[in-house]
Coordinates of C-alpha atoms in Angstrom, one line a residue:
Chain A
M1 CA 0.1 0.0 0.0
I2 CA 1.2 3.4 -0.8
E3 CA 0.1 6.0 1.7
I4 CA 0.4 9.7 0.6
S5 CA -0.5 12.3 3.1
D6 CA -0.6 16.2 2.6
L7 CA 2.2 15.9 0.3
S8 CA 3.5 19.2 -1.1
Y9 CA 6.2 19.9 -3.4
A10 CA 7.9 23.0 -4.9
V11 CA 10.6 24.1 -7.2
G12 CA 11.9 27.3 -5.7
Q13 CA 8.8 29.5 -5.0
T14 CA 6.8 27.7 -7.7
P15 CA 4.4 25.1 -6.0
I16 CA 4.0 22.0 -7.9
L17 CA 2.1 19.8 -5.5
H18 CA -0.3 21.0 -3.0
G19 CA -1.3 18.6 -0.1
I20 CA -1.8 15.5 -1.9
T21 CA -3.6 12.9 0.2
T22 CA -4.5 9.3 -1.1
T23 CA -4.0 5.6 -0.6
L24 CA -3.1 3.3 -3.4
E25 CA -4.0 -0.3 -2.7
R26 CA -1.7 -3.0 -3.6
G27 CA -2.5 -5.2 -6.7
G28 CA -4.0 -3.6 -9.7
I29 CA -3.3 -0.6 -12.0
T30 CA -3.7 2.9 -10.7
A31 CA -3.9 5.5 -13.4
L32 CA -2.8 9.1 -13.1
I33 CA -4.6 11.2 -15.5
G34 CA -4.8 15.0 -16.1
P35 CA -3.5 17.8 -18.3
N36 CA 0.2 18.7 -19.0
G37 CA 1.7 20.2 -15.9
A38 CA -0.8 18.7 -13.5
G39 CA 2.0 17.3 -11.3
K40 CA 1.6 13.6 -12.4
S41 CA 5.3 13.2 -13.2
T42 CA 6.3 15.0 -9.9
L43 CA 4.3 12.8 -7.7
L44 CA 5.6 9.8 -9.3
H45 CA 9.3 11.1 -8.7
C46 CA 8.3 11.8 -5.0
L47 CA 7.0 8.3 -4.6
A48 CA 10.3 6.9 -6.1
G49 CA 12.1 9.0 -3.6
L50 CA 13.9 11.0 -6.3
E51 CA 12.4 14.5 -5.1
R52 CA 12.1 15.5 -1.6
P53 CA 8.8 16.9 -0.9
A54 CA 8.6 20.3 0.8
S55 CA 6.1 18.9 3.4
G56 CA 3.8 15.7 4.0
R57 CA 4.9 12.0 3.9
V58 CA 4.9 9.2 1.7
R59 CA 5.1 5.3 2.7
I60 CA 5.6 2.6 0.2
D61 CA 4.4 -0.5 2.3
G62 CA 5.7 1.2 5.2
L63 CA 9.1 2.3 3.7
D64 CA 10.1 5.9 3.6
P65 CA 11.4 6.5 0.3
F66 CA 13.4 9.4 0.9
T67 CA 15.4 8.2 4.0
A68 CA 15.6 4.3 3.0
P69 CA 18.9 3.1 1.8
H70 CA 19.2 3.5 -1.8
R71 CA 19.5 -0.1 -2.6
Q72 CA 16.5 -1.1 -0.2
R73 CA 14.4 1.7 -2.0
A74 CA 15.4 0.3 -5.3
R75 CA 14.1 -3.2 -4.4
A76 CA 10.7 -1.7 -3.3
V77 CA 9.9 0.6 -6.0
A78 CA 10.9 1.0 -9.7
L79 CA 10.5 4.1 -11.9
L80 CA 10.4 4.3 -15.6
Q81 CA 11.2 7.9 -16.7
Q82 CA 9.2 9.7 -19.1
S83 CA 10.9 9.1 -22.7
P84 CA 14.2 8.5 -21.8
A85 CA 16.1 10.9 -23.8
L86 CA 19.4 9.0 -23.9
V87 CA 21.1 7.8 -26.9
S88 CA 23.0 4.9 -25.6
R89 CA 24.8 2.1 -27.3
L90 CA 24.0 -0.4 -24.7
K91 CA 22.5 -3.6 -26.0
V92 CA 18.9 -4.4 -25.3
R93 CA 20.1 -7.2 -22.9
E94 CA 22.7 -5.2 -21.0
L95 CA 20.0 -2.5 -20.5
V96 CA 17.6 -5.0 -19.2
G97 CA 20.3 -6.4 -17.0
F98 CA 20.8 -3.3 -15.4
G99 CA 17.3 -3.7 -13.7
R100 CA 18.9 -6.4 -11.7
W101 CA 21.5 -4.1 -10.4
P102 CA 19.8 -3.5 -7.0
H103 CA 19.8 -7.2 -6.5
H104 CA 23.4 -8.0 -7.4
Q105 CA 25.2 -4.8 -7.4
G106 CA 27.7 -6.1 -10.1
R107 CA 27.8 -9.8 -9.9
P108 CA 24.7 -11.4 -11.6
G109 CA 23.7 -14.9 -10.7
P110 CA 21.7 -17.7 -12.4
E111 CA 18.5 -16.0 -10.8
D112 CA 19.3 -12.6 -12.2
R113 CA 20.0 -14.1 -15.7
A114 CA 16.5 -15.8 -15.6
Q115 CA 14.8 -12.9 -14.6
I116 CA 16.5 -11.1 -17.5
D117 CA 15.1 -13.8 -19.8
R118 CA 11.8 -13.6 -18.5
A119 CA 11.6 -9.8 -19.0
L120 CA 12.9 -10.0 -22.5
T121 CA 10.1 -12.7 -23.3
A122 CA 7.5 -10.7 -21.5
F123 CA 8.0 -7.5 -23.6
A124 CA 8.7 -9.6 -26.9
L125 CA 12.5 -8.5 -27.0
T126 CA 14.2 -11.7 -27.1
E127 CA 14.8 -11.2 -31.0
L128 CA 16.3 -7.9 -30.3
Q129 CA 18.3 -8.6 -27.3
D130 CA 21.7 -8.3 -29.0
R131 CA 20.9 -5.0 -30.9
A132 CA 22.2 -1.6 -29.6
L133 CA 19.5 0.7 -28.2
D134 CA 20.5 3.5 -30.7
T135 CA 19.6 1.2 -33.7
L136 CA 16.2 0.5 -32.4
S137 CA 12.9 2.5 -33.2
G138 CA 11.4 4.7 -30.4
G139 CA 8.8 2.2 -29.7
Q140 CA 11.3 -0.6 -29.2
R141 CA 13.6 1.4 -27.0
Q142 CA 10.6 2.4 -24.9
R143 CA 9.9 -1.4 -24.6
A144 CA 13.4 -2.1 -23.5
F145 CA 13.4 0.5 -20.8
I146 CA 9.9 -1.0 -19.6
A147 CA 11.6 -4.5 -19.4
M148 CA 14.4 -3.0 -17.3
T149 CA 11.8 -1.7 -15.1
Y150 CA 10.0 -5.0 -15.0
A151 CA 13.4 -6.9 -14.3
Q152 CA 13.9 -4.8 -11.4
D153 CA 11.3 -7.1 -9.7
T154 CA 9.9 -4.6 -7.3
P155 CA 6.4 -4.9 -5.9
W156 CA 5.7 -1.2 -7.1
M157 CA 6.2 -0.2 -10.7
L158 CA 5.8 3.4 -11.5
L159 CA 5.5 4.1 -15.3
D160 CA 5.6 7.7 -16.7
E161 CA 3.7 7.7 -20.0
P162 CA 5.0 4.4 -21.1
L163 CA 2.5 4.3 -24.1
N164 CA 4.5 7.1 -25.6
A165 CA 6.0 6.1 -29.0
L166 CA 4.0 2.7 -28.9
D167 CA 1.9 2.0 -32.0
P168 CA -1.8 1.0 -31.1
R169 CA -0.9 -2.7 -31.2
H170 CA 2.1 -2.5 -28.7
A171 CA 0.0 0.0 -26.6
R172 CA -2.6 -2.7 -26.2
D173 CA -0.2 -5.5 -25.7
L174 CA 1.6 -3.3 -23.0
M175 CA -1.6 -2.5 -21.1
A176 CA -2.7 -6.2 -21.3
R177 CA 0.7 -7.3 -20.1
L178 CA 0.5 -5.0 -17.3
H179 CA -2.9 -5.8 -16.3
G180 CA -2.1 -9.4 -16.3
L181 CA 1.1 -8.8 -14.0
S182 CA -1.1 -6.8 -11.6
R183 CA -3.8 -9.6 -11.3
D184 CA -2.2 -12.0 -9.1
G185 CA -1.2 -9.1 -6.5
A186 CA 2.6 -9.7 -7.3
R187 CA 2.9 -6.2 -9.1
S188 CA 1.2 -3.1 -8.3
I189 CA 1.4 -0.4 -11.0
V190 CA 1.0 3.3 -11.0
I191 CA 1.0 4.6 -14.5
V192 CA 0.5 8.1 -15.9
L193 CA -1.6 8.0 -19.1
H194 CA -2.8 10.5 -21.7
D195 CA -5.1 8.1 -23.4
I196 CA -8.2 8.4 -21.3
N197 CA -9.8 5.3 -22.9
A198 CA -6.8 3.1 -22.0
A199 CA -7.2 4.3 -18.4
A200 CA -11.1 3.7 -18.6
G201 CA -10.4 0.1 -20.2
W202 CA -7.6 -1.1 -18.1
A203 CA -7.0 0.7 -14.7
D204 CA -8.5 -0.4 -11.4
H205 CA -8.2 2.9 -9.8
I206 CA -8.1 6.3 -11.7
V207 CA -6.6 9.5 -10.1
A208 CA -7.5 12.8 -12.0
M209 CA -4.9 15.5 -11.2
K210 CA -5.0 19.1 -12.1
D211 CA -2.9 22.0 -10.9
G212 CA -1.0 19.9 -8.4
R213 CA -4.2 18.7 -6.7
I214 CA -6.4 15.6 -6.9
L215 CA -9.4 16.7 -8.6
A216 CA -11.4 13.4 -8.4
Q217 CA -10.7 9.7 -7.9
D218 CA -12.7 6.4 -8.1
H219 CA -12.2 2.8 -8.3
S220 CA -14.2 2.5 -11.4
A221 CA -14.5 4.1 -14.9
A222 CA -17.7 5.7 -13.7
L223 CA -15.5 8.5 -12.6
L224 CA -15.0 9.6 -16.2
T225 CA -18.1 11.6 -16.7
P226 CA -18.2 14.4 -19.4
E227 CA -18.5 17.0 -16.4
V228 CA -15.3 15.6 -14.6
L229 CA -13.3 15.5 -17.8
R230 CA -14.4 19.0 -18.8
D231 CA -13.3 20.3 -15.5
L232 CA -10.1 18.3 -15.8
Y233 CA -9.0 19.3 -19.3
D234 CA -11.1 22.4 -19.9
T235 CA -12.5 21.1 -23.1
P236 CA -15.7 19.5 -23.7
F237 CA -16.1 15.6 -24.0
E238 CA -18.7 13.2 -25.1
L239 CA -19.4 10.0 -23.4
L240 CA -20.0 6.9 -25.7
Q241 CA -20.6 3.4 -24.8
H242 CA -19.0 0.5 -26.8
K243 CA -19.4 -3.1 -25.8
G244 CA -20.3 -2.0 -22.1
R245 CA -17.3 0.1 -21.8
P246 CA -17.2 3.9 -21.6
V247 CA -15.5 5.6 -24.5
V248 CA -14.8 9.2 -24.3
V249 CA -14.1 11.6 -27.3
A250 CA -12.8 15.2 -27.0
R251 CA -15.5 17.4 -28.7
Chain B
M1 CA 38.9 -14.3 -32.5
R2 CA 41.3 -12.5 -35.0
R3 CA 39.3 -9.5 -34.7
R4 CA 39.8 -9.6 -30.9
L5 CA 43.6 -10.2 -31.4
L6 CA 44.2 -7.5 -34.0
P7 CA 44.4 -4.4 -31.6
L8 CA 46.8 -6.4 -29.4
V9 CA 49.0 -7.4 -32.3
A10 CA 49.0 -3.8 -33.5
L11 CA 49.8 -2.6 -30.0
A12 CA 52.8 -4.9 -29.7
G13 CA 54.0 -3.7 -33.2
L14 CA 53.8 0.0 -31.9
I15 CA 55.7 -0.9 -28.8
A16 CA 58.3 -2.6 -30.9
L17 CA 58.8 0.3 -32.8
S18 CA 58.7 2.7 -30.2
L19 CA 61.5 0.8 -28.3
S20 CA 63.8 0.7 -31.4
L21 CA 63.3 4.4 -32.4
G22 CA 65.6 7.2 -31.3
A23 CA 68.7 9.4 -32.1
A24 CA 70.9 7.1 -30.2
S25 CA 71.6 3.8 -31.9
F26 CA 71.8 0.5 -29.9
G27 CA 75.5 -0.6 -29.1
D28 CA 77.2 -2.3 -26.4
D29 CA 74.8 -0.3 -23.8
A30 CA 71.6 -1.3 -25.6
G31 CA 70.2 -2.6 -22.3
W32 CA 71.0 0.5 -20.5
L33 CA 69.5 2.7 -23.2
L34 CA 66.4 0.5 -23.1
M35 CA 66.0 0.6 -19.4
V36 CA 66.7 4.3 -18.8
S37 CA 65.1 5.9 -21.9
R38 CA 63.2 4.0 -24.4
L39 CA 61.1 1.7 -22.0
P40 CA 60.2 4.7 -19.7
R41 CA 59.2 6.7 -22.6
T42 CA 57.0 3.8 -24.1
A43 CA 55.4 3.2 -20.9
A44 CA 54.7 7.0 -20.2
A45 CA 52.9 7.2 -23.5
L46 CA 50.9 4.2 -23.0
L47 CA 49.9 5.1 -19.4
A48 CA 49.3 8.8 -20.2
G49 CA 47.1 7.7 -23.1
A50 CA 45.1 5.1 -21.3
G51 CA 44.5 7.5 -18.3
L52 CA 43.3 10.3 -20.6
A53 CA 40.9 7.8 -22.5
L54 CA 39.4 6.6 -19.4
A55 CA 39.0 10.0 -18.1
G56 CA 37.3 10.9 -21.2
V57 CA 34.8 8.0 -21.0
V58 CA 34.1 9.0 -17.2
V59 CA 33.3 12.5 -18.3
Q60 CA 31.1 11.4 -21.1
Q61 CA 29.0 9.3 -18.8
V62 CA 28.6 12.1 -16.4
V63 CA 27.4 14.8 -18.6
Q64 CA 25.8 12.1 -20.9
N65 CA 27.4 13.7 -24.0
R66 CA 29.8 11.8 -26.1
L67 CA 31.4 15.0 -27.6
V68 CA 32.9 16.1 -24.3
E69 CA 36.2 15.3 -22.8
P70 CA 38.4 16.5 -19.8
S71 CA 40.1 19.2 -22.0
L72 CA 36.8 20.3 -22.9
T73 CA 35.7 21.0 -19.4
G74 CA 38.2 23.3 -18.3
A75 CA 40.2 20.8 -16.2
P76 CA 43.7 21.1 -17.7
E77 CA 43.6 24.9 -17.8
A78 CA 42.4 24.9 -14.2
A79 CA 45.2 22.5 -13.1
M80 CA 47.8 25.0 -14.9
L81 CA 46.3 27.9 -13.0
G82 CA 46.9 25.8 -9.9
L83 CA 50.4 24.9 -11.0
L84 CA 51.2 28.4 -11.7
A85 CA 50.1 29.5 -8.3
V86 CA 52.3 26.8 -6.8
T87 CA 55.2 27.8 -8.9
L88 CA 54.9 31.5 -7.7
L89 CA 53.9 30.8 -4.1
A90 CA 55.7 27.5 -3.0
P91 CA 58.3 26.8 -5.6
G92 CA 59.8 24.2 -3.4
L93 CA 56.8 22.1 -2.9
A94 CA 57.4 18.4 -3.4
V95 CA 56.1 16.8 -6.5
A96 CA 53.2 15.1 -4.6
G97 CA 52.0 18.3 -3.3
K98 CA 52.3 19.9 -6.8
M99 CA 49.9 17.0 -8.1
L100 CA 47.6 17.4 -5.1
I101 CA 47.3 21.1 -5.9
A102 CA 46.7 20.5 -9.8
A103 CA 44.2 17.7 -9.1
T104 CA 42.3 20.0 -6.8
A105 CA 42.3 23.0 -9.1
A106 CA 41.3 20.6 -12.1
L107 CA 38.4 19.4 -9.9
A108 CA 37.2 22.8 -9.1
G109 CA 37.6 23.8 -12.8
M110 CA 35.3 20.9 -13.7
A111 CA 32.8 21.7 -11.0
G112 CA 32.6 25.2 -12.5
Y113 CA 31.9 23.5 -16.0
L114 CA 29.2 21.3 -14.6
A115 CA 27.6 24.3 -12.9
L116 CA 27.4 25.8 -16.4
A117 CA 26.3 22.7 -18.1
A118 CA 23.4 22.3 -15.8
R119 CA 21.9 25.4 -17.1
L120 CA 22.1 24.6 -20.9
P121 CA 19.4 22.9 -22.9
R122 CA 20.3 19.3 -23.6
E123 CA 18.5 19.2 -27.0
D124 CA 21.8 20.2 -28.9
P125 CA 24.7 17.9 -28.3
M126 CA 26.9 20.5 -29.7
L127 CA 26.3 22.9 -27.1
L128 CA 28.2 21.2 -24.1
P129 CA 31.4 20.9 -26.0
I130 CA 31.3 24.5 -27.5
V131 CA 30.7 25.9 -24.0
G132 CA 33.5 23.8 -22.7
M133 CA 35.7 25.1 -25.3
V134 CA 34.8 28.7 -24.6
Y135 CA 35.2 28.0 -20.7
G136 CA 38.5 26.3 -21.0
G137 CA 39.5 29.2 -23.6
I138 CA 38.7 31.9 -20.7
L139 CA 40.7 29.8 -18.0
G140 CA 43.5 29.2 -20.4
A141 CA 43.7 32.9 -21.1
A142 CA 43.7 33.8 -17.6
G143 CA 46.7 31.2 -17.3
V144 CA 48.6 32.9 -20.0
W145 CA 48.0 36.4 -18.6
G146 CA 49.3 35.2 -15.2
A147 CA 52.3 33.4 -16.6
W148 CA 53.1 36.4 -18.9
A149 CA 52.9 38.9 -15.9
T150 CA 55.1 36.6 -13.8
D151 CA 57.6 35.7 -16.5
L152 CA 56.6 32.0 -16.6
M153 CA 55.6 31.4 -20.0
Q154 CA 58.2 28.7 -20.5
Y155 CA 56.5 26.5 -17.8
L156 CA 53.1 27.2 -19.3
G157 CA 54.4 26.2 -22.9
A158 CA 55.7 22.9 -21.6
W159 CA 52.5 22.1 -19.9
R160 CA 50.2 23.1 -22.8
L161 CA 52.2 21.0 -25.5
G162 CA 52.6 17.5 -24.0
E163 CA 55.6 15.5 -25.5
F164 CA 57.6 12.6 -24.3
S165 CA 61.3 13.6 -25.3
G166 CA 61.9 14.4 -21.8
V167 CA 60.7 11.1 -20.4
M168 CA 63.4 8.9 -18.7
M169 CA 63.9 6.6 -15.6
G170 CA 63.1 8.5 -12.5
R171 CA 61.1 11.3 -14.2
Y172 CA 57.7 9.5 -15.3
E173 CA 57.2 7.0 -12.4
W174 CA 54.2 9.0 -11.2
L175 CA 52.3 8.0 -14.2
W176 CA 52.0 4.3 -12.8
A177 CA 49.5 5.7 -10.5
I178 CA 47.2 5.6 -13.7
A179 CA 47.2 1.9 -13.6
A180 CA 45.7 1.8 -10.1
L181 CA 43.1 4.3 -11.1
A182 CA 42.2 2.1 -14.1
A183 CA 41.8 -0.8 -11.8
L184 CA 39.5 1.2 -9.5
L185 CA 37.4 2.3 -12.6
Y186 CA 37.1 -1.3 -13.6
V187 CA 35.6 -2.2 -10.2
I188 CA 33.1 0.6 -10.4
A189 CA 32.5 -0.1 -14.2
D190 CA 28.8 -0.8 -13.9
R191 CA 28.2 2.3 -11.7
I192 CA 30.0 4.5 -14.4
T193 CA 27.6 2.9 -17.0
L194 CA 24.5 3.6 -14.8
L195 CA 25.9 7.4 -14.6
G196 CA 25.3 7.4 -18.4
L197 CA 21.5 6.4 -18.0
G198 CA 20.8 10.0 -16.3
E199 CA 20.3 11.0 -12.9
A200 CA 16.8 9.9 -12.3
Q201 CA 17.0 6.4 -13.9
A202 CA 20.2 5.6 -12.3
R203 CA 18.9 6.7 -8.8
S204 CA 15.7 4.6 -9.5
L205 CA 18.0 1.7 -9.9
G206 CA 19.6 2.3 -6.4
L207 CA 22.6 4.0 -7.4
D208 CA 24.2 6.7 -5.0
Y209 CA 24.4 9.1 -8.0
A210 CA 26.0 12.0 -6.2
Q211 CA 28.7 9.8 -4.5
T212 CA 29.5 7.8 -7.7
R213 CA 29.8 11.2 -9.8
A214 CA 32.1 12.7 -7.1
L215 CA 34.3 9.6 -7.3
G216 CA 34.5 9.7 -10.9
L217 CA 35.4 13.4 -11.1
V218 CA 38.1 12.8 -8.5
V219 CA 39.7 10.2 -10.7
V220 CA 39.5 12.4 -13.8
S221 CA 41.0 15.2 -11.9
V222 CA 43.8 13.0 -10.5
I223 CA 44.4 11.5 -14.0
T224 CA 44.5 15.0 -15.4
A225 CA 47.0 16.3 -12.9
L226 CA 49.2 13.1 -13.2
V227 CA 49.5 13.6 -17.0
L228 CA 49.9 17.3 -17.0
V229 CA 52.6 17.6 -14.5
T230 CA 54.7 14.6 -15.9
V231 CA 54.3 15.2 -19.7
G232 CA 51.9 18.0 -20.4
A233 CA 48.4 18.1 -21.9
F234 CA 47.2 16.3 -24.9
P235 CA 43.8 17.0 -26.6
F236 CA 41.4 14.8 -28.2
V237 CA 42.7 11.3 -26.8
G238 CA 39.6 11.5 -24.3
L239 CA 37.4 11.9 -27.1
V240 CA 38.8 9.7 -29.9
A241 CA 39.6 6.4 -28.0
P242 CA 36.0 6.2 -26.1
N243 CA 34.0 7.0 -29.3
L244 CA 35.7 4.6 -31.4
V245 CA 35.3 1.8 -29.0
A246 CA 31.6 2.7 -28.4
R247 CA 30.9 2.6 -32.1
W248 CA 32.8 -0.8 -32.4
R249 CA 31.7 -2.6 -29.1
G250 CA 28.8 -0.4 -27.5
D251 CA 28.5 1.1 -24.2
N252 CA 28.8 -1.5 -21.7
L253 CA 31.9 -0.3 -19.8
R254 CA 32.3 -3.6 -17.9
A255 CA 33.2 -5.1 -21.1
N256 CA 34.8 -2.2 -22.7
L257 CA 37.0 -0.4 -20.2
P258 CA 40.2 -2.3 -21.0
L259 CA 39.7 -1.8 -24.7
I260 CA 39.4 2.0 -24.2
A261 CA 42.3 2.0 -22.0
L262 CA 44.4 0.0 -24.6
G263 CA 43.0 2.4 -27.4
G264 CA 44.0 5.6 -25.7
G265 CA 47.5 4.2 -24.9
G266 CA 47.9 3.0 -28.5
L267 CA 46.9 6.2 -30.0
L268 CA 49.0 8.3 -27.8
L269 CA 52.1 5.9 -28.4
A270 CA 51.4 6.0 -32.2
A271 CA 51.2 9.8 -32.0
D272 CA 54.7 9.9 -30.3
V273 CA 56.2 7.4 -32.7
I274 CA 55.1 9.5 -35.7
G275 CA 56.3 12.5 -34.2
R276 CA 59.7 10.8 -33.9
L277 CA 59.5 9.7 -37.6
I278 CA 58.3 12.7 -39.5
R279 CA 61.5 14.9 -39.2
Y280 CA 64.0 12.2 -37.9
P281 CA 66.2 12.6 -35.8
F282 CA 64.3 15.7 -34.7
E283 CA 60.8 15.3 -33.0
I284 CA 57.4 16.9 -33.3
P285 CA 55.6 16.9 -29.9
A286 CA 53.0 13.9 -29.5
A287 CA 50.3 16.5 -28.7
T288 CA 50.7 18.2 -32.0
V289 CA 50.4 14.8 -34.0
V290 CA 47.4 13.8 -31.9
A291 CA 45.6 17.0 -32.3
V292 CA 45.8 16.8 -36.1
F293 CA 44.7 13.1 -36.3
G294 CA 42.1 13.9 -33.2
A295 CA 40.6 17.0 -35.1
G296 CA 40.0 14.8 -38.1
V297 CA 38.2 12.0 -36.2
F298 CA 36.2 14.7 -34.3
L299 CA 34.9 16.1 -37.5
W300 CA 34.0 12.5 -38.7
L301 CA 32.0 11.9 -35.4
L302 CA 30.2 15.2 -35.9
H303 CA 29.0 14.1 -39.4
A304 CA 28.6 10.6 -39.4
A305 CA 25.3 9.9 -37.5
P306 CA 25.3 6.6 -35.5
G307 CA 24.3 3.6 -37.9
R308 CA 20.5 3.6 -37.4
R309 CA 18.7 0.6 -38.6
H310 CA 15.0 1.1 -37.5
G311 CA 13.2 -2.1 -37.2

C-alpha cells in the first residue's frame, strides 16, 4: 500500500503539488490522468524517492522512500522515466540486465539471468536482445526500458507515460501485459496515461490530477463523466458506450 | 577471435617500433639505453594515453554527451592555473604536493563547468563541447596572462604542449598511479555505466548518484594532474578512444573499459612514434600529432550519425 498524506512539493517558489492525500492499494493498476503540468510526473518522482517534498509524507509498504537506503528503496519501487532521452549504445540485454543491479550490485547470478530472460520474453524483446539501443525504433527502445523496470522485480512499478512512441498494437499489448502482471497481486502498477480510454479500459483505480491537486478519484471508470473530464482538461467531452465500456471523445 | 587479437598485435608492433626508435643507436649499452630511456618513454605514452581515454569516458557518462572530454571541461587549464600558483607561491613544494594542488584545481574547474552545463538545454549535443571550449579558453587566457605577468611562459608552454622527449627513468614514475586508478574504475564500471543513464534512472536503480559522480570526477582530476605535471596536456585522446570503442563495441563499460584504455594508450604511443619519425632525428610533440589526427576524427564523429537501422 502506498500512503500519501498532505504531500506538497515546490521548485523554488513555484508550488507543483499541493497537499496530496490518498492511498493506493496493492495489486492492480492505478492510472494518473490529467492535463500537462498537473504534477503527475512530479508525484511519481516523489513516490520513487527521487524528489524531496516540501512537506507531507509518503510510505511505500511502510518504507519512507526519501530516507531508506538506496538499495532497499530500489528493491521496493521502480520508476520508468518519461521518454528516456538517452542515445546509448548499450545492447537491449545489457540495459534490461541493469534492472537487476539493485539485487546483485555487479555480480549477476543464475536467478538474475533467468529474470532477464523472463523480462525479454514478456516484452517480446528476445529477438532484439543483441541489438544496440541506438539502432532501435522509439517504440522498441521504450519497450526495452519497460523491460528493465520489470526486471527490477519490485512490488511497485511506477511508469511515466509508457505508451509514448508505441503503436496501437504495442500499446494494447503493453496494457494487457501490465493488467496480467497486476492480477495475482505480485505487482502493483502506477501509470501516467494521456489515453483516457486506456485508463477507462484497464485501470482499477483512476486518479485525476489538475494544478497539483487531486480533482477526483474512483475505483471505477464511472469517474470519467463528461463533467469531470471537462473540468479536468478545460475542454468538452462526449461519453459513448462501446460493448459495455465507456469511450470518451474530446469534442 | 582474429578481430579480438588484431588490436593487441597492432599494439605490440607499436611498442617494438617505439623501443627501437631514437637518435641514439643500440650499441654495447643497448640494455642501459632501453631501461633508462626507451622503456620509460614507451610506458609513459601508454599510461598517459590510457589515463586520458578513461578520464574521457567517465566525463562523457557524467554529462551524458559523447562529444565532451576532460580538456573540454576546463580541467587542464584549471590545473595549469593551480600549478602556476604553486610555482609562484611555493616553488619548493614536493611533486606530490604539486600533483595534489593541480588535481584540486582541475576538480574545481570541472565543478564550474558542470554548474554551467546544468543550465544548458540538452537538445543540442554540440552546445556542451562548445561551452566547454569557451570556458577552457577563458581559464587558459587567465593562465597566459598570469604566466606572462610573472615571466613563467616557459613553464606554461611545457604544460600546454605535451610530449615525451624528456621522459626517462626517474622522471615519469608517477604515471604508474594511472594503472591503479584504471583498476579502481574497472571495479566501479557498472556504476559509471549507470551514470550514463541519467540521474533519475540511475537513482531509481539504487545508485548513490552524487557519490558515484564525485568519485568519478576525482579520478578524472587526478589523472589530468598526473599527466599534465609529468608530460603535459594532450587534446582529443579522451574523445577519440572512447568514441571509437563505443561505435565498435557499444557502451557496456564492464566489457569495454580495458579496450578504451588500450585504445588511448595505443593512440598516444602512435602519435609519439609518428612525431619521432616525421623529421627524424628531430621530433614533433605528440600533442601536435594527436591534435591533427584527433581533429579529423572529431569532424568525422560530428558528421557520421550513428548507424540507425530502424526495425
